[in-house]
PDB file of C-alpha atoms in Angstrom:
ATOM      1  CA  UNK A  14     -38.747  13.190  -1.318  1.00 52.00           C
ATOM      2  CA  UNK A  15     -36.459  10.798  -4.047  1.00 55.00           C
ATOM      3  CA  UNK A  16     -36.826   7.161  -4.194  1.00 57.00           C
ATOM      4  CA  UNK A  17     -33.403   7.185  -2.559  1.00 49.00           C
ATOM      5  CA  UNK A  18     -33.873   8.871   0.282  1.00 44.00           C
ATOM      6  CA  UNK A  19     -37.299   7.221   0.457  1.00 44.00           C
ATOM      7  CA  UNK A  20     -36.367   4.078   0.342  1.00 44.00           C
ATOM      8  CA  UNK A  21     -33.613   4.488   3.313  1.00 42.00           C
ATOM      9  CA  UNK A  22     -35.970   6.578   5.130  1.00 42.00           C
ATOM     10  CA  UNK A  23     -38.554   3.461   5.277  1.00 46.00           C
ATOM     11  CA  UNK A  24     -35.924   0.558   5.831  1.00 46.00           C
ATOM     12  CA  UNK A  25     -34.302   2.841   8.536  1.00 41.00           C
ATOM     13  CA  UNK A  26     -37.511   3.296  10.393  1.00 42.00           C
ATOM     14  CA  UNK A  27     -38.027  -0.878  10.324  1.00 48.00           C
ATOM     15  CA  UNK A  28     -34.416  -1.432  11.285  1.00 42.00           C
ATOM     16  CA  UNK A  29     -33.599   1.594  13.858  1.00 39.00           C
ATOM     17  CA  UNK A  30     -31.567   0.132  16.273  1.00 47.00           C
ATOM     18  CA  UNK A  31     -28.944  -0.811  13.734  1.00 43.00           C
ATOM     19  CA  UNK A  32     -29.349   2.114  11.591  1.00 37.00           C
ATOM     20  CA  UNK A  33     -30.237   4.925  14.053  1.00 41.00           C
ATOM     21  CA  UNK A  34     -31.011   7.637  11.405  1.00 46.00           C
ATOM     22  CA  UNK A  35     -33.738   8.254   9.333  1.00 39.00           C
ATOM     23  CA  UNK A  36     -32.330  10.048   6.483  1.00 64.00           C
ATOM     24  CA  UNK A  37     -29.210   9.646   4.440  1.00 70.00           C
ATOM     25  CA  UNK A  38     -26.044  11.270   4.718  1.00 78.00           C
ATOM     26  CA  UNK A  39     -25.929  14.613   3.243  1.00 93.00           C
ATOM     27  CA  UNK A  40     -23.270  14.943  -0.070  1.00 94.00           C
ATOM     28  CA  UNK A  41     -22.054  17.528   2.082  1.00 96.00           C
ATOM     29  CA  UNK A  42     -21.293  15.125   5.206  1.00 96.00           C
ATOM     30  CA  UNK A  43     -19.689  12.353   2.405  1.00 96.00           C
ATOM     31  CA  UNK A  44     -17.444  14.356   0.581  1.00 97.00           C
ATOM     32  CA  UNK A  45     -16.399  15.989   4.066  1.00 97.00           C
ATOM     33  CA  UNK A  46     -16.005  12.483   5.299  1.00 97.00           C
ATOM     34  CA  UNK A  47     -13.492  11.229   2.434  1.00 98.00           C
ATOM     35  CA  UNK A  48     -11.761  14.433   2.899  1.00 97.00           C
ATOM     36  CA  UNK A  49      -9.497  12.821   5.367  1.00 98.00           C
ATOM     37  CA  UNK A  50      -8.827   9.483   3.273  1.00 98.00           C
ATOM     38  CA  UNK A  51      -5.291   8.929   0.872  1.00 98.00           C
ATOM     39  CA  UNK A  52      -6.790   8.291  -2.375  1.00 98.00           C
ATOM     40  CA  UNK A  53      -3.562   8.455  -3.652  1.00 97.00           C
ATOM     41  CA  UNK A  54      -1.288   5.862  -1.099  1.00 97.00           C
ATOM     42  CA  UNK A  55      -4.722   3.995  -0.568  1.00 97.00           C
ATOM     43  CA  UNK A  56      -4.527   0.183  -1.607  1.00 97.00           C
ATOM     44  CA  UNK A  57      -7.634  -1.040   0.271  1.00 98.00           C
ATOM     45  CA  UNK A  58     -10.262   1.073   1.766  1.00 98.00           C
ATOM     46  CA  UNK A  59     -12.956  -0.340   4.739  1.00 98.00           C
ATOM     47  CA  UNK A  60     -16.051   1.210   4.826  1.00 98.00           C
ATOM     48  CA  UNK A  61     -18.216  -0.046   7.966  1.00 98.00           C
ATOM     49  CA  UNK A  62     -21.910   0.650   8.214  1.00 96.00           C
ATOM     50  CA  UNK A  63     -22.598   1.655   4.630  1.00 96.00           C
ATOM     51  CA  UNK A  64     -26.346   1.622   4.805  1.00 93.00           C
ATOM     52  CA  UNK A  65     -28.094   1.841   1.172  1.00 92.00           C
ATOM     53  CA  UNK A  66     -24.416   3.113  -0.491  1.00 96.00           C
ATOM     54  CA  UNK A  67     -24.694   7.220  -0.482  1.00 95.00           C
ATOM     55  CA  UNK A  68     -21.328   7.483   0.533  1.00 97.00           C
ATOM     56  CA  UNK A  69     -19.672   4.385  -0.750  1.00 98.00           C
ATOM     57  CA  UNK A  70     -20.421   5.842  -4.332  1.00 98.00           C
ATOM     58  CA  UNK A  71     -18.339   8.621  -2.873  1.00 98.00           C
ATOM     59  CA  UNK A  72     -15.455   6.948  -2.016  1.00 98.00           C
ATOM     60  CA  UNK A  73     -15.597   4.792  -5.320  1.00 98.00           C
ATOM     61  CA  UNK A  74     -15.483   8.197  -7.195  1.00 98.00           C
ATOM     62  CA  UNK A  75     -12.542   9.030  -5.700  1.00 98.00           C
ATOM     63  CA  UNK A  76     -10.715   5.708  -5.919  1.00 98.00           C
ATOM     64  CA  UNK A  77      -7.574   4.874  -7.993  1.00 98.00           C
ATOM     65  CA  UNK A  78      -8.601   2.061 -10.591  1.00 98.00           C
ATOM     66  CA  UNK A  79      -6.165  -0.673  -8.553  1.00 97.00           C
ATOM     67  CA  UNK A  80      -7.615   0.447  -5.333  1.00 98.00           C
ATOM     68  CA  UNK A  81     -10.617  -2.136  -3.309  1.00 98.00           C
ATOM     69  CA  UNK A  82     -13.376  -0.644  -0.872  1.00 98.00           C
ATOM     70  CA  UNK A  83     -14.301  -3.496   1.180  1.00 98.00           C
ATOM     71  CA  UNK A  84     -17.903  -2.587   2.746  1.00 98.00           C
ATOM     72  CA  UNK A  85     -19.513  -4.155   5.543  1.00 98.00           C
ATOM     73  CA  UNK A  86     -23.116  -3.695   6.089  1.00 97.00           C
ATOM     74  CA  UNK A  87     -25.364  -5.843   8.109  1.00 95.00           C
ATOM     75  CA  UNK A  88     -28.859  -5.218   6.822  1.00 93.00           C
ATOM     76  CA  UNK A  89     -29.892  -7.220   3.427  1.00 95.00           C
ATOM     77  CA  UNK A  90     -32.014  -4.795   1.929  1.00 93.00           C
ATOM     78  CA  UNK A  91     -29.005  -2.108   1.883  1.00 93.00           C
ATOM     79  CA  UNK A  92     -26.867  -4.708   0.589  1.00 96.00           C
ATOM     80  CA  UNK A  93     -29.146  -5.089  -2.094  1.00 96.00           C
ATOM     81  CA  UNK A  94     -29.138  -1.542  -2.986  1.00 95.00           C
ATOM     82  CA  UNK A  95     -25.455  -1.745  -2.442  1.00 97.00           C
ATOM     83  CA  UNK A  96     -24.887  -4.268  -5.427  1.00 97.00           C
ATOM     84  CA  UNK A  97     -26.756  -2.623  -7.576  1.00 97.00           C
ATOM     85  CA  UNK A  98     -23.534  -0.598  -8.060  1.00 97.00           C
ATOM     86  CA  UNK A  99     -21.327  -1.844 -10.621  1.00 96.00           C
ATOM     87  CA  UNK A 100     -17.865  -1.587  -9.951  1.00 98.00           C
ATOM     88  CA  UNK A 101     -15.120  -4.233  -9.921  1.00 98.00           C
ATOM     89  CA  UNK A 102     -13.197  -2.524  -7.010  1.00 98.00           C
ATOM     90  CA  UNK A 103     -16.183  -3.041  -4.590  1.00 98.00           C
ATOM     91  CA  UNK A 104     -16.313  -5.894  -2.095  1.00 98.00           C
ATOM     92  CA  UNK A 105     -19.432  -6.526  -0.357  1.00 98.00           C
ATOM     93  CA  UNK A 106     -19.514  -8.376   3.328  1.00 98.00           C
ATOM     94  CA  UNK A 107     -23.300  -8.430   4.742  1.00 98.00           C
ATOM     95  CA  UNK A 108     -22.095  -9.176   8.102  1.00 97.00           C
ATOM     96  CA  UNK A 109     -21.479  -7.549  11.586  1.00 96.00           C
ATOM     97  CA  UNK A 110     -18.131  -5.431  11.941  1.00 97.00           C
ATOM     98  CA  UNK A 111     -17.297  -7.172  14.701  1.00 96.00           C
ATOM     99  CA  UNK A 112     -16.148 -10.257  12.155  1.00 97.00           C
ATOM    100  CA  UNK A 113     -14.154  -7.761  10.038  1.00 96.00           C
ATOM    101  CA  UNK A 114     -10.802  -9.471  10.783  1.00 96.00           C
ATOM    102  CA  UNK A 115     -11.688 -12.864  10.058  1.00 97.00           C
ATOM    103  CA  UNK A 116     -13.331 -11.492   6.759  1.00 98.00           C
ATOM    104  CA  UNK A 117      -9.906  -9.396   6.018  1.00 98.00           C
ATOM    105  CA  UNK A 118      -7.930 -12.217   6.426  1.00 97.00           C
ATOM    106  CA  UNK A 119     -10.031 -14.486   4.310  1.00 98.00           C
ATOM    107  CA  UNK A 120      -9.824 -12.106   1.366  1.00 98.00           C
ATOM    108  CA  UNK A 121      -5.926 -12.047   2.157  1.00 98.00           C
ATOM    109  CA  UNK A 122      -5.168  -8.650   3.358  1.00 97.00           C
ATOM    110  CA  UNK A 123      -3.852  -7.764   6.728  1.00 95.00           C
ATOM    111  CA  UNK A 124      -4.021  -3.940   6.904  1.00 97.00           C
ATOM    112  CA  UNK A 125      -6.532  -1.473   5.065  1.00 98.00           C
ATOM    113  CA  UNK A 126      -5.423   2.106   4.027  1.00 98.00           C
ATOM    114  CA  UNK A 127      -8.074   4.209   5.931  1.00 98.00           C
ATOM    115  CA  UNK A 128     -11.603   3.492   7.598  1.00 98.00           C
ATOM    116  CA  UNK A 129     -14.762   5.349   6.761  1.00 98.00           C
ATOM    117  CA  UNK A 130     -17.822   4.510   9.503  1.00 98.00           C
ATOM    118  CA  UNK A 131     -21.271   4.831  10.093  1.00 96.00           C
ATOM    119  CA  UNK A 132     -21.782   2.357  12.459  1.00 95.00           C
ATOM    120  CA  UNK A 133     -24.016   4.109  15.407  1.00 92.00           C
ATOM    121  CA  UNK A 134     -21.851   3.062  17.941  1.00 93.00           C
ATOM    122  CA  UNK A 135     -24.107   5.163  20.641  1.00 89.00           C
ATOM    123  CA  UNK A 136     -26.776   2.611  19.950  1.00 88.00           C
ATOM    124  CA  UNK A 137     -24.347  -0.578  20.115  1.00 92.00           C
ATOM    125  CA  UNK A 138     -23.727  -2.294  23.599  1.00 94.00           C
ATOM    126  CA  UNK A 139     -20.656  -0.751  24.466  1.00 94.00           C
ATOM    127  CA  UNK A 140     -18.750  -4.361  24.089  1.00 96.00           C
ATOM    128  CA  UNK A 141     -19.859  -4.638  20.835  1.00 96.00           C
ATOM    129  CA  UNK A 142     -18.588  -1.158  19.666  1.00 96.00           C
ATOM    130  CA  UNK A 143     -14.874  -1.199  21.673  1.00 97.00           C
ATOM    131  CA  UNK A 144     -14.823  -4.694  19.714  1.00 97.00           C
ATOM    132  CA  UNK A 145     -15.238  -3.588  16.691  1.00 97.00           C
ATOM    133  CA  UNK A 146     -12.824  -0.336  17.120  1.00 98.00           C
ATOM    134  CA  UNK A 147     -10.037  -2.415  18.500  1.00 97.00           C
ATOM    135  CA  UNK A 148     -10.837  -4.735  15.075  1.00 97.00           C
ATOM    136  CA  UNK A 149     -10.003  -1.196  13.473  1.00 98.00           C
ATOM    137  CA  UNK A 150      -7.064   0.145  15.296  1.00 97.00           C
ATOM    138  CA  UNK A 151      -5.642  -3.133  14.635  1.00 97.00           C
ATOM    139  CA  UNK A 152      -6.200  -3.580  11.050  1.00 97.00           C
ATOM    140  CA  UNK A 153      -5.694  -0.098  10.033  1.00 98.00           C
ATOM    141  CA  UNK A 154      -2.059   0.862   8.724  1.00 97.00           C
ATOM    142  CA  UNK A 155       0.489   2.974  10.962  1.00 96.00           C
ATOM    143  CA  UNK A 156      -0.544   6.509   9.913  1.00 96.00           C
ATOM    144  CA  UNK A 157      -4.049   5.629   8.876  1.00 97.00           C
ATOM    145  CA  UNK A 158      -7.574   7.230   9.483  1.00 98.00           C
ATOM    146  CA  UNK A 159     -11.057   6.127  10.714  1.00 98.00           C
ATOM    147  CA  UNK A 160     -13.455   8.800   9.825  1.00 98.00           C
ATOM    148  CA  UNK A 161     -16.744   8.268  12.114  1.00 98.00           C
ATOM    149  CA  UNK A 162     -19.864   9.336  11.343  1.00 96.00           C
ATOM    150  CA  UNK A 163     -22.355  10.690  14.703  1.00 94.00           C
ATOM    151  CA  UNK A 164     -24.606  12.757  15.187  1.00 92.00           C
ATOM    152  CA  UNK A 165     -23.796  13.673  18.636  1.00 92.00           C
ATOM    153  CA  UNK A 166     -19.847  13.824  20.471  1.00 94.00           C
ATOM    154  CA  UNK A 167     -21.304  11.427  23.209  1.00 91.00           C
ATOM    155  CA  UNK A 168     -18.872   8.651  22.252  1.00 93.00           C
ATOM    156  CA  UNK A 169     -15.369  10.606  21.787  1.00 96.00           C
ATOM    157  CA  UNK A 170     -13.921   9.237  25.090  1.00 97.00           C
ATOM    158  CA  UNK A 171     -14.170   5.605  23.811  1.00 97.00           C
ATOM    159  CA  UNK A 172     -12.397   7.173  20.456  1.00 97.00           C
ATOM    160  CA  UNK A 173      -9.681   8.858  22.454  1.00 97.00           C
ATOM    161  CA  UNK A 174      -9.156   5.593  24.440  1.00 97.00           C
ATOM    162  CA  UNK A 175      -8.927   3.660  21.785  1.00 97.00           C
ATOM    163  CA  UNK A 176      -7.193   5.459  19.069  1.00 97.00           C
ATOM    164  CA  UNK A 177      -5.650   8.785  21.108  1.00 97.00           C
ATOM    165  CA  UNK A 178      -5.881  11.265  18.483  1.00 97.00           C
ATOM    166  CA  UNK A 179      -9.498  12.356  17.767  1.00 98.00           C
ATOM    167  CA  UNK A 180     -10.638  16.049  16.065  1.00 98.00           C
ATOM    168  CA  UNK A 181     -14.209  16.676  15.565  1.00 98.00           C
ATOM    169  CA  UNK A 182     -15.470  18.216  12.182  1.00 98.00           C
ATOM    170  CA  UNK A 183     -19.119  19.645  12.389  1.00 97.00           C
ATOM    171  CA  UNK A 184     -21.226  19.113   9.215  1.00 96.00           C
ATOM    172  CA  UNK A 185     -24.365  21.592   9.487  1.00 95.00           C
ATOM    173  CA  UNK A 186     -25.159  21.106   5.933  1.00 91.00           C
ATOM    174  CA  UNK A 187     -27.291  17.754   6.899  1.00 90.00           C
ATOM    175  CA  UNK A 188     -30.324  16.544   9.016  1.00 87.00           C
ATOM    176  CA  UNK A 189     -29.411  16.564  11.639  1.00 89.00           C
ATOM    177  CA  UNK A 190     -25.803  17.992  11.799  1.00 94.00           C
ATOM    178  CA  UNK A 191     -23.222  15.499  11.938  1.00 95.00           C
ATOM    179  CA  UNK A 192     -20.279  15.448  13.927  1.00 96.00           C
ATOM    180  CA  UNK A 193     -17.180  13.643  12.081  1.00 97.00           C
ATOM    181  CA  UNK A 194     -14.719  12.197  14.852  1.00 98.00           C
ATOM    182  CA  UNK A 195     -11.469  11.942  12.847  1.00 98.00           C
ATOM    183  CA  UNK A 196      -9.388   9.397  14.886  1.00 98.00           C
ATOM    184  CA  UNK A 197      -5.396   9.024  14.516  1.00 97.00           C
ATOM    185  CA  UNK A 198      -2.983   7.161  16.226  1.00 91.00           C
ATOM    186  CA  UNK A 199      -1.787   9.455  18.837  1.00 79.00           C
TER     187      UNK A 199
END
């Protein structure tokens, strides 16, 4: 097991309620998640629940030089790992995504182009999950996409209620297999 995977496993076990998994996302999941981001036109991208930055790195590798990536992660150990990524386009916010609108306003952003999210909404209180997703919808540009990582389709209905259109893409080459919820306005 690589150092990165071992670190993620150890920290996830300590924080199972907020991580909801003990394995990092595979490169297949990372590549599939960012496939839906419009990197050509994006000036601000939002990543929620960044973990140790495995998806963050894929996003940064695909971004234009003048695009900003605003990352939310609640766990200090994971934020420390993400801070090791040296990239001026990266803005790390160690706080709950329930405060995302406040942080975006503080940074001078009213909208984001697209959102990549690995927050385990299945394990959070329903009211908190809906509050975060309603804020995402509010700051997401018209035509923007919210790409959500899950390991089941249990909360698809919640995404449909908030966003309207939800397509599910399965990524079998991950442990466990991943279900990406691609959310757009109806």
